[in-house]
Amino acid sequence: HLGIETTTGPLGQGLANAVGMALAEKVLAATFNRPGHEVVDHRTWVFLGDGCLMEGVSHEACALAGTLKLGKLVCFYDDNGISIDGEVHGWFTDDTPKRFEAYGWQVIRDVDGHDADAVARAIDAAKADDTRPTLVCCKTIIGYGAPNKQGTEATHGAALGDAEVAAARQHLGWPYEPFVIPGDIKRAWDATERGSKFEQAWKDRMAAYHKAHPQLAAELERRLAGRLPDGWHESLDEFIRAAQEKPAAVATRSSSQQVLNVLGAAIPEMLGGSADLTGSNNTNHKGSK
């Protein structure tokens, strides 16, 4: 009940994955929400860096997010200007805020990433606009608090080492002992009770939804459980038998479309696209919109 988290290795993939998560929320909400019954309504939060924004996949995914107006997607750009190879200004020269504004995003510029109040204000601004995804540009210092290494690539891909850890603790006024979260901070961030209230409120909404829209509720719960529809493969098995009995020379993209026609009717949650080549790659099926 702590939410869903994804961490990816290849740069840019996490951001593209987040766009997919935000798209899933929008599609589910459009499919299942009804007046007075908003059972799907959540945000997707992303933390990303310079390396992510250099990758081509992030350009494509973020352009799509702007086009689809994924207003519940909120991204925090950790703009520290450092990669494993050093300062990025020599090779990463994009005007990132302008690029995202051109995509159709809300861009919140020049946020001090070390100022919790400034970040909180940016979050409020992001949540106030559900018509556009949001990029929060947070200026930060990598390795902040390590006096001999902060702001350099030395803190990017390697551990600080015992000597620098000791120096950082002294610099920050932390005692040199096993790290513990102070009690007052721990209590402030302990969301167990608060989270339980939110979860119970959602269960209450689902119970009301069940009464008002029982078929939709059952379908939503099936999808949330990750179960495919009963008998989804039967029509596919029949299609394969017919194809084997009367084999024909068919282009791969045409046979692919025939399979999509079968699966699209059997699995309503199936989602895809063609990047403006539908007439060539035949990725649309009979149920496509």
mmCIF file of C-alpha atoms in Angstrom:
data_model
loop_
_atom_site.group_PDB
_atom_site.id
_atom_site.type_symbol
_atom_site.label_atom_id
_atom_site.label_comp_id
_atom_site.label_asym_id
_atom_site.label_seq_id
_atom_site.Cartn_x
_atom_site.Cartn_y
_atom_site.Cartn_z
ATOM 1 C CA HIS A 1 0.000 0.000 0.000
ATOM 2 C CA LEU A 2 3.037 2.293 -0.327
ATOM 3 C CA GLY A 3 2.391 3.093 -3.978
ATOM 4 C CA ILE A 4 4.096 1.859 -7.100
ATOM 5 C CA GLU A 5 7.748 2.657 -7.708
ATOM 6 C CA THR A 6 9.915 1.912 -10.724
ATOM 7 C CA THR A 7 13.637 2.529 -10.993
ATOM 8 C CA THR A 8 15.327 1.898 -14.328
ATOM 9 C CA GLY A 9 18.958 1.566 -15.345
ATOM 10 C CA PRO A 10 19.111 2.959 -18.899
ATOM 11 C CA LEU A 11 18.913 6.751 -18.859
ATOM 12 C CA GLY A 12 15.639 8.144 -20.180
ATOM 13 C CA GLN A 13 13.790 4.854 -19.778
ATOM 14 C CA GLY A 14 12.421 5.785 -16.364
ATOM 15 C CA LEU A 15 10.965 9.017 -17.717
ATOM 16 C CA ALA A 16 9.408 7.188 -20.674
ATOM 17 C CA ASN A 17 8.036 4.592 -18.244
ATOM 18 C CA ALA A 18 6.503 7.373 -16.167
ATOM 19 C CA VAL A 19 4.762 8.788 -19.235
ATOM 20 C CA GLY A 20 3.256 5.335 -19.707
ATOM 21 C CA MET A 21 2.088 5.285 -16.090
ATOM 22 C CA ALA A 22 0.478 8.716 -16.475
ATOM 23 C CA LEU A 23 -1.175 7.621 -19.710
ATOM 24 C CA ALA A 24 -2.538 4.536 -17.943
ATOM 25 C CA GLU A 25 -4.098 6.763 -15.260
ATOM 26 C CA LYS A 26 -5.754 8.962 -17.869
ATOM 27 C CA VAL A 27 -7.093 6.007 -19.869
ATOM 28 C CA LEU A 28 -8.387 4.232 -16.765
ATOM 29 C CA ALA A 29 -10.044 7.411 -15.496
ATOM 30 C CA ALA A 30 -11.717 8.012 -18.853
ATOM 31 C CA THR A 31 -12.900 4.402 -18.971
ATOM 32 C CA PHE A 32 -14.162 3.901 -15.442
ATOM 33 C CA ASN A 33 -14.905 7.221 -13.720
ATOM 34 C CA ARG A 34 -18.512 8.299 -13.701
ATOM 35 C CA PRO A 35 -20.186 11.439 -12.313
ATOM 36 C CA GLY A 36 -19.929 11.294 -8.548
ATOM 37 C CA HIS A 37 -17.634 8.247 -8.721
ATOM 38 C CA GLU A 38 -13.980 9.138 -9.257
ATOM 39 C CA VAL A 39 -12.265 5.843 -8.454
ATOM 40 C CA VAL A 40 -9.149 6.550 -10.548
ATOM 41 C CA ASP A 41 -7.399 9.816 -9.674
ATOM 42 C CA HIS A 42 -3.681 9.688 -8.916
ATOM 43 C CA ARG A 43 -0.467 11.383 -9.974
ATOM 44 C CA THR A 44 2.830 10.085 -11.321
ATOM 45 C CA TRP A 45 5.946 11.625 -9.757
ATOM 46 C CA VAL A 46 9.364 11.472 -11.429
ATOM 47 C CA PHE A 47 12.915 12.341 -10.396
ATOM 48 C CA LEU A 48 15.319 12.711 -13.324
ATOM 49 C CA GLY A 49 18.662 14.212 -14.213
ATOM 50 C CA ASP A 50 20.735 15.637 -17.038
ATOM 51 C CA GLY A 51 21.536 12.208 -18.434
ATOM 52 C CA CYS A 52 17.844 11.364 -18.800
ATOM 53 C CA LEU A 53 17.181 14.557 -20.743
ATOM 54 C CA MET A 54 20.043 13.902 -23.162
ATOM 55 C CA GLU A 55 18.508 10.624 -24.326
ATOM 56 C CA GLY A 56 16.338 10.565 -27.437
ATOM 57 C CA VAL A 57 13.653 8.445 -25.796
ATOM 58 C CA SER A 58 12.972 11.216 -23.267
ATOM 59 C CA HIS A 59 12.416 13.760 -26.061
ATOM 60 C CA GLU A 60 9.892 11.516 -27.778
ATOM 61 C CA ALA A 61 8.072 10.469 -24.611
ATOM 62 C CA CYS A 62 7.827 14.018 -23.256
ATOM 63 C CA ALA A 63 6.542 15.366 -26.573
ATOM 64 C CA LEU A 64 3.818 12.699 -26.429
ATOM 65 C CA ALA A 65 3.005 13.602 -22.808
ATOM 66 C CA GLY A 66 2.479 17.220 -23.821
ATOM 67 C CA THR A 67 0.327 16.263 -26.803
ATOM 68 C CA LEU A 68 -1.856 13.980 -24.668
ATOM 69 C CA LYS A 69 -2.067 16.637 -21.909
ATOM 70 C CA LEU A 70 -1.025 14.263 -19.130
ATOM 71 C CA GLY A 71 -1.634 16.839 -16.431
ATOM 72 C CA LYS A 72 -1.067 14.453 -13.527
ATOM 73 C CA LEU A 73 2.544 13.833 -14.520
ATOM 74 C CA VAL A 74 4.990 15.844 -12.376
ATOM 75 C CA CYS A 75 8.734 15.649 -13.026
ATOM 76 C CA PHE A 76 11.529 17.007 -10.846
ATOM 77 C CA TYR A 77 14.660 17.807 -12.852
ATOM 78 C CA ASP A 78 17.692 17.480 -10.576
ATOM 79 C CA ASP A 79 19.758 20.108 -12.390
ATOM 80 C CA ASN A 80 23.198 19.729 -10.804
ATOM 81 C CA GLY A 81 25.199 20.073 -14.015
ATOM 82 C CA ILE A 82 27.362 17.023 -13.317
ATOM 83 C CA SER A 83 27.661 13.605 -14.938
ATOM 84 C CA ILE A 84 30.191 10.818 -14.424
ATOM 85 C CA ASP A 85 32.469 12.565 -16.944
ATOM 86 C CA GLY A 86 32.268 15.952 -15.235
ATOM 87 C CA GLU A 87 30.490 19.221 -15.888
ATOM 88 C CA VAL A 88 27.856 18.832 -18.584
ATOM 89 C CA HIS A 89 27.819 22.382 -19.948
ATOM 90 C CA GLY A 90 30.295 21.418 -22.646
ATOM 91 C CA TRP A 91 28.020 18.861 -24.246
ATOM 92 C CA PHE A 92 24.497 19.410 -22.878
ATOM 93 C CA THR A 93 23.594 22.858 -24.199
ATOM 94 C CA ASP A 94 19.804 22.565 -24.601
ATOM 95 C CA ASP A 95 17.590 25.273 -23.171
ATOM 96 C CA THR A 96 15.660 22.621 -21.290
ATOM 97 C CA PRO A 97 12.854 24.840 -19.895
ATOM 98 C CA LYS A 98 12.119 26.255 -23.359
ATOM 99 C CA ARG A 99 12.141 22.782 -24.876
ATOM 100 C CA PHE A 100 9.530 21.532 -22.406
ATOM 101 C CA GLU A 101 7.419 24.641 -22.847
ATOM 102 C CA ALA A 102 7.471 23.884 -26.575
ATOM 103 C CA TYR A 103 6.186 20.388 -25.787
ATOM 104 C CA GLY A 104 3.200 21.969 -24.032
ATOM 105 C CA TRP A 105 4.367 21.430 -20.460
ATOM 106 C CA GLN A 106 4.045 23.738 -17.467
ATOM 107 C CA VAL A 107 7.623 24.608 -16.509
ATOM 108 C CA ILE A 108 8.523 25.883 -13.042
ATOM 109 C CA ARG A 109 11.992 27.376 -13.305
ATOM 110 C CA ASP A 110 14.858 28.094 -10.916
ATOM 111 C CA VAL A 111 13.661 26.207 -7.847
ATOM 112 C CA ASP A 112 16.259 25.806 -5.091
ATOM 113 C CA GLY A 113 16.282 22.047 -4.733
ATOM 114 C CA HIS A 114 17.767 22.337 -1.226
ATOM 115 C CA ASP A 115 14.893 24.540 -0.012
ATOM 116 C CA ALA A 116 12.023 22.326 1.117
ATOM 117 C CA ASP A 117 9.575 25.232 1.174
ATOM 118 C CA ALA A 118 10.461 26.217 -2.405
ATOM 119 C CA VAL A 119 9.946 22.631 -3.552
ATOM 120 C CA ALA A 120 6.620 22.470 -1.695
ATOM 121 C CA ARG A 121 5.435 25.634 -3.459
ATOM 122 C CA ALA A 122 6.414 24.106 -6.793
ATOM 123 C CA ILE A 123 4.420 20.980 -5.957
ATOM 124 C CA ASP A 124 1.359 23.102 -5.185
ATOM 125 C CA ALA A 125 1.741 24.899 -8.520
ATOM 126 C CA ALA A 126 2.104 21.597 -10.343
ATOM 127 C CA LYS A 127 -1.047 20.177 -8.748
ATOM 128 C CA ALA A 128 -3.001 23.337 -9.567
ATOM 129 C CA ASP A 129 -2.703 22.685 -13.320
ATOM 130 C CA ASP A 130 -4.171 19.374 -14.460
ATOM 131 C CA THR A 131 -4.180 20.407 -18.122
ATOM 132 C CA ARG A 132 -0.415 20.091 -18.648
ATOM 133 C CA PRO A 133 2.383 17.871 -17.351
ATOM 134 C CA THR A 134 4.842 19.777 -15.183
ATOM 135 C CA LEU A 135 8.633 20.010 -15.134
ATOM 136 C CA VAL A 136 10.060 21.429 -11.904
ATOM 137 C CA CYS A 137 13.614 22.629 -12.570
ATOM 138 C CA CYS A 138 15.518 22.189 -9.302
ATOM 139 C CA LYS A 139 19.009 23.678 -9.068
ATOM 140 C CA THR A 140 21.060 21.452 -6.762
ATOM 141 C CA ILE A 141 24.637 20.732 -5.717
ATOM 142 C CA ILE A 142 25.591 17.082 -6.140
ATOM 143 C CA GLY A 143 27.033 15.580 -2.976
ATOM 144 C CA TYR A 144 25.830 18.562 -0.972
ATOM 145 C CA GLY A 145 27.501 18.663 2.430
ATOM 146 C CA ALA A 146 30.676 16.773 1.471
ATOM 147 C CA PRO A 147 33.086 19.738 1.712
ATOM 148 C CA ASN A 148 35.910 18.375 -0.443
ATOM 149 C CA LYS A 149 33.826 16.669 -3.124
ATOM 150 C CA GLN A 150 30.458 18.404 -3.427
ATOM 151 C CA GLY A 151 29.639 19.804 -6.833
ATOM 152 C CA THR A 152 32.034 17.449 -8.624
ATOM 153 C CA GLU A 153 31.867 14.152 -10.495
ATOM 154 C CA ALA A 154 33.696 12.548 -7.551
ATOM 155 C CA THR A 155 30.314 12.228 -5.793
ATOM 156 C CA HIS A 156 28.455 10.883 -8.832
ATOM 157 C CA GLY A 157 29.445 7.270 -9.411
ATOM 158 C CA ALA A 158 31.485 6.344 -6.353
ATOM 159 C CA ALA A 159 31.131 6.217 -2.593
ATOM 160 C CA LEU A 160 32.470 9.187 -0.624
ATOM 161 C CA GLY A 161 34.849 7.078 1.429
ATOM 162 C CA ASP A 162 35.316 7.062 5.180
ATOM 163 C CA ALA A 163 37.387 10.258 5.342
ATOM 164 C CA GLU A 164 34.913 12.335 3.314
ATOM 165 C CA VAL A 165 31.937 10.877 5.192
ATOM 166 C CA ALA A 166 33.576 12.012 8.435
ATOM 167 C CA ALA A 167 34.252 15.449 6.928
ATOM 168 C CA ALA A 168 30.648 15.734 5.720
ATOM 169 C CA ARG A 169 29.274 14.828 9.143
ATOM 170 C CA GLN A 170 31.481 17.457 10.749
ATOM 171 C CA HIS A 171 30.534 20.036 8.114
ATOM 172 C CA LEU A 172 26.812 19.371 8.624
ATOM 173 C CA GLY A 173 27.039 19.123 12.404
ATOM 174 C CA TRP A 174 25.990 15.480 12.487
ATOM 175 C CA PRO A 175 27.498 13.178 15.129
ATOM 176 C CA TYR A 176 29.734 10.420 13.810
ATOM 177 C CA GLU A 177 27.541 7.467 14.710
ATOM 178 C CA PRO A 178 25.211 5.083 12.844
ATOM 179 C CA PHE A 179 22.758 7.199 10.896
ATOM 180 C CA VAL A 180 19.324 7.515 12.474
ATOM 181 C CA ILE A 181 16.336 9.629 11.510
ATOM 182 C CA PRO A 182 15.594 12.107 14.320
ATOM 183 C CA GLY A 183 12.354 11.334 16.107
ATOM 184 C CA ASP A 184 10.577 14.562 15.229
ATOM 185 C CA ILE A 185 11.342 14.139 11.524
ATOM 186 C CA LYS A 186 10.358 10.477 11.606
ATOM 187 C CA ARG A 187 7.020 11.297 13.212
ATOM 188 C CA ALA A 188 6.365 14.045 10.675
ATOM 189 C CA TRP A 189 6.978 11.692 7.767
ATOM 190 C CA ASP A 190 5.313 8.589 9.190
ATOM 191 C CA ALA A 191 2.390 8.342 6.803
ATOM 192 C CA THR A 192 0.993 5.042 8.083
ATOM 193 C CA GLU A 193 -2.027 6.540 9.847
ATOM 194 C CA ARG A 194 -2.613 9.175 7.155
ATOM 195 C CA GLY A 195 -2.229 6.586 4.406
ATOM 196 C CA SER A 196 -4.686 4.238 6.098
ATOM 197 C CA LYS A 197 -7.308 6.989 6.088
ATOM 198 C CA PHE A 198 -6.786 7.621 2.374
ATOM 199 C CA GLU A 199 -6.965 3.904 1.647
ATOM 200 C CA GLN A 200 -10.180 3.504 3.626
ATOM 201 C CA ALA A 201 -11.695 6.505 1.842
ATOM 202 C CA TRP A 202 -10.886 4.871 -1.506
ATOM 203 C CA LYS A 203 -12.420 1.579 -0.353
ATOM 204 C CA ASP A 204 -15.563 3.470 0.611
ATOM 205 C CA ARG A 205 -15.647 5.080 -2.849
ATOM 206 C CA MET A 206 -15.225 1.648 -4.433
ATOM 207 C CA ALA A 207 -18.078 0.235 -2.365
ATOM 208 C CA ALA A 208 -20.359 3.024 -3.570
ATOM 209 C CA TYR A 209 -19.080 2.498 -7.112
ATOM 210 C CA HIS A 210 -19.937 -1.222 -6.858
ATOM 211 C CA LYS A 211 -23.521 -0.371 -6.017
ATOM 212 C CA ALA A 212 -23.909 2.236 -8.739
ATOM 213 C CA HIS A 213 -21.909 0.520 -11.516
ATOM 214 C CA PRO A 214 -21.390 -3.174 -10.662
ATOM 215 C CA GLN A 215 -20.203 -4.271 -14.108
ATOM 216 C CA LEU A 216 -17.671 -1.453 -14.410
ATOM 217 C CA ALA A 217 -16.447 -2.133 -10.880
ATOM 218 C CA ALA A 218 -15.901 -5.814 -11.631
ATOM 219 C CA GLU A 219 -14.013 -4.955 -14.820
ATOM 220 C CA LEU A 220 -11.800 -2.436 -13.017
ATOM 221 C CA GLU A 221 -10.969 -4.924 -10.269
ATOM 222 C CA ARG A 222 -10.078 -7.548 -12.879
ATOM 223 C CA ARG A 223 -7.608 -5.185 -14.501
ATOM 224 C CA LEU A 224 -6.138 -4.046 -11.180
ATOM 225 C CA ALA A 225 -5.598 -7.695 -10.262
ATOM 226 C CA GLY A 226 -3.713 -8.281 -13.517
ATOM 227 C CA ARG A 227 -6.088 -10.988 -14.717
ATOM 228 C CA LEU A 228 -6.887 -11.390 -18.399
ATOM 229 C CA PRO A 229 -10.578 -11.788 -19.331
ATOM 230 C CA ASP A 230 -12.002 -15.289 -19.019
ATOM 231 C CA GLY A 231 -11.636 -17.189 -22.268
ATOM 232 C CA TRP A 232 -9.546 -14.461 -23.915
ATOM 233 C CA HIS A 233 -7.472 -17.050 -25.786
ATOM 234 C CA GLU A 234 -10.376 -19.038 -27.253
ATOM 235 C CA SER A 235 -10.912 -16.791 -30.263
ATOM 236 C CA LEU A 236 -7.155 -16.623 -30.785
ATOM 237 C CA ASP A 237 -6.896 -20.415 -30.747
ATOM 238 C CA GLU A 238 -9.686 -20.595 -33.331
ATOM 239 C CA PHE A 239 -7.936 -18.013 -35.519
ATOM 240 C CA ILE A 240 -4.674 -19.993 -35.390
ATOM 241 C CA ARG A 241 -6.459 -23.252 -36.291
ATOM 242 C CA ALA A 242 -8.140 -21.601 -39.276
ATOM 243 C CA ALA A 243 -4.840 -20.116 -40.439
ATOM 244 C CA GLN A 244 -3.146 -23.503 -40.225
ATOM 245 C CA GLU A 245 -5.937 -25.228 -42.128
ATOM 246 C CA LYS A 246 -5.845 -22.697 -44.968
ATOM 247 C CA PRO A 247 -2.371 -21.206 -45.052
ATOM 248 C CA ALA A 248 -1.949 -18.100 -47.188
ATOM 249 C CA ALA A 249 0.942 -15.902 -48.241
ATOM 250 C CA VAL A 250 0.299 -12.797 -46.131
ATOM 251 C CA ALA A 251 2.668 -9.929 -45.336
ATOM 252 C CA THR A 252 3.851 -9.983 -41.733
ATOM 253 C CA ARG A 253 2.257 -6.621 -40.975
ATOM 254 C CA SER A 254 -1.058 -7.871 -42.379
ATOM 255 C CA SER A 255 -0.988 -11.061 -40.333
ATOM 256 C CA SER A 256 -0.077 -8.939 -37.317
ATOM 257 C CA GLN A 257 -3.179 -6.821 -37.898
ATOM 258 C CA GLN A 258 -5.320 -9.943 -38.128
ATOM 259 C CA VAL A 259 -4.039 -11.061 -34.732
ATOM 260 C CA LEU A 260 -4.632 -7.576 -33.304
ATOM 261 C CA ASN A 261 -8.232 -7.751 -34.536
ATOM 262 C CA VAL A 262 -8.717 -10.907 -32.483
ATOM 263 C CA LEU A 263 -6.869 -9.716 -29.381
ATOM 264 C CA GLY A 264 -8.410 -6.245 -29.481
ATOM 265 C CA ALA A 265 -11.879 -7.713 -29.206
ATOM 266 C CA ALA A 266 -10.854 -10.144 -26.454
ATOM 267 C CA ILE A 267 -8.651 -7.861 -24.324
ATOM 268 C CA PRO A 268 -10.207 -4.370 -24.014
ATOM 269 C CA GLU A 269 -7.254 -2.963 -22.046
ATOM 270 C CA MET A 270 -4.838 -3.574 -24.921
ATOM 271 C CA LEU A 271 -3.244 -0.261 -25.906
ATOM 272 C CA GLY A 272 -0.839 0.638 -28.677
ATOM 273 C CA GLY A 273 0.177 3.159 -31.258
ATOM 274 C CA SER A 274 1.951 3.542 -34.568
ATOM 275 C CA ALA A 275 3.870 6.850 -34.576
ATOM 276 C CA ASP A 276 1.988 8.085 -37.677
ATOM 277 C CA LEU A 277 2.703 5.005 -39.813
ATOM 278 C CA THR A 278 -0.632 3.220 -39.413
ATOM 279 C CA GLY A 279 -1.215 2.982 -43.144
ATOM 280 C CA SER A 280 2.074 1.147 -43.458
ATOM 281 C CA ASN A 281 2.462 -0.955 -40.322
ATOM 282 C CA ASN A 282 -1.225 -1.858 -39.823
ATOM 283 C CA THR A 283 -1.151 -1.443 -36.057
ATOM 284 C CA ASN A 284 -4.790 -0.363 -35.959
ATOM 285 C CA HIS A 285 -7.445 -2.996 -35.391
ATOM 286 C CA LYS A 286 -11.202 -3.081 -35.757
ATOM 287 C CA GLY A 287 -11.769 -1.668 -32.294
ATOM 288 C CA SER A 288 -9.225 1.145 -32.608
ATOM 289 C CA LYS A 289 -10.256 4.760 -32.134
#
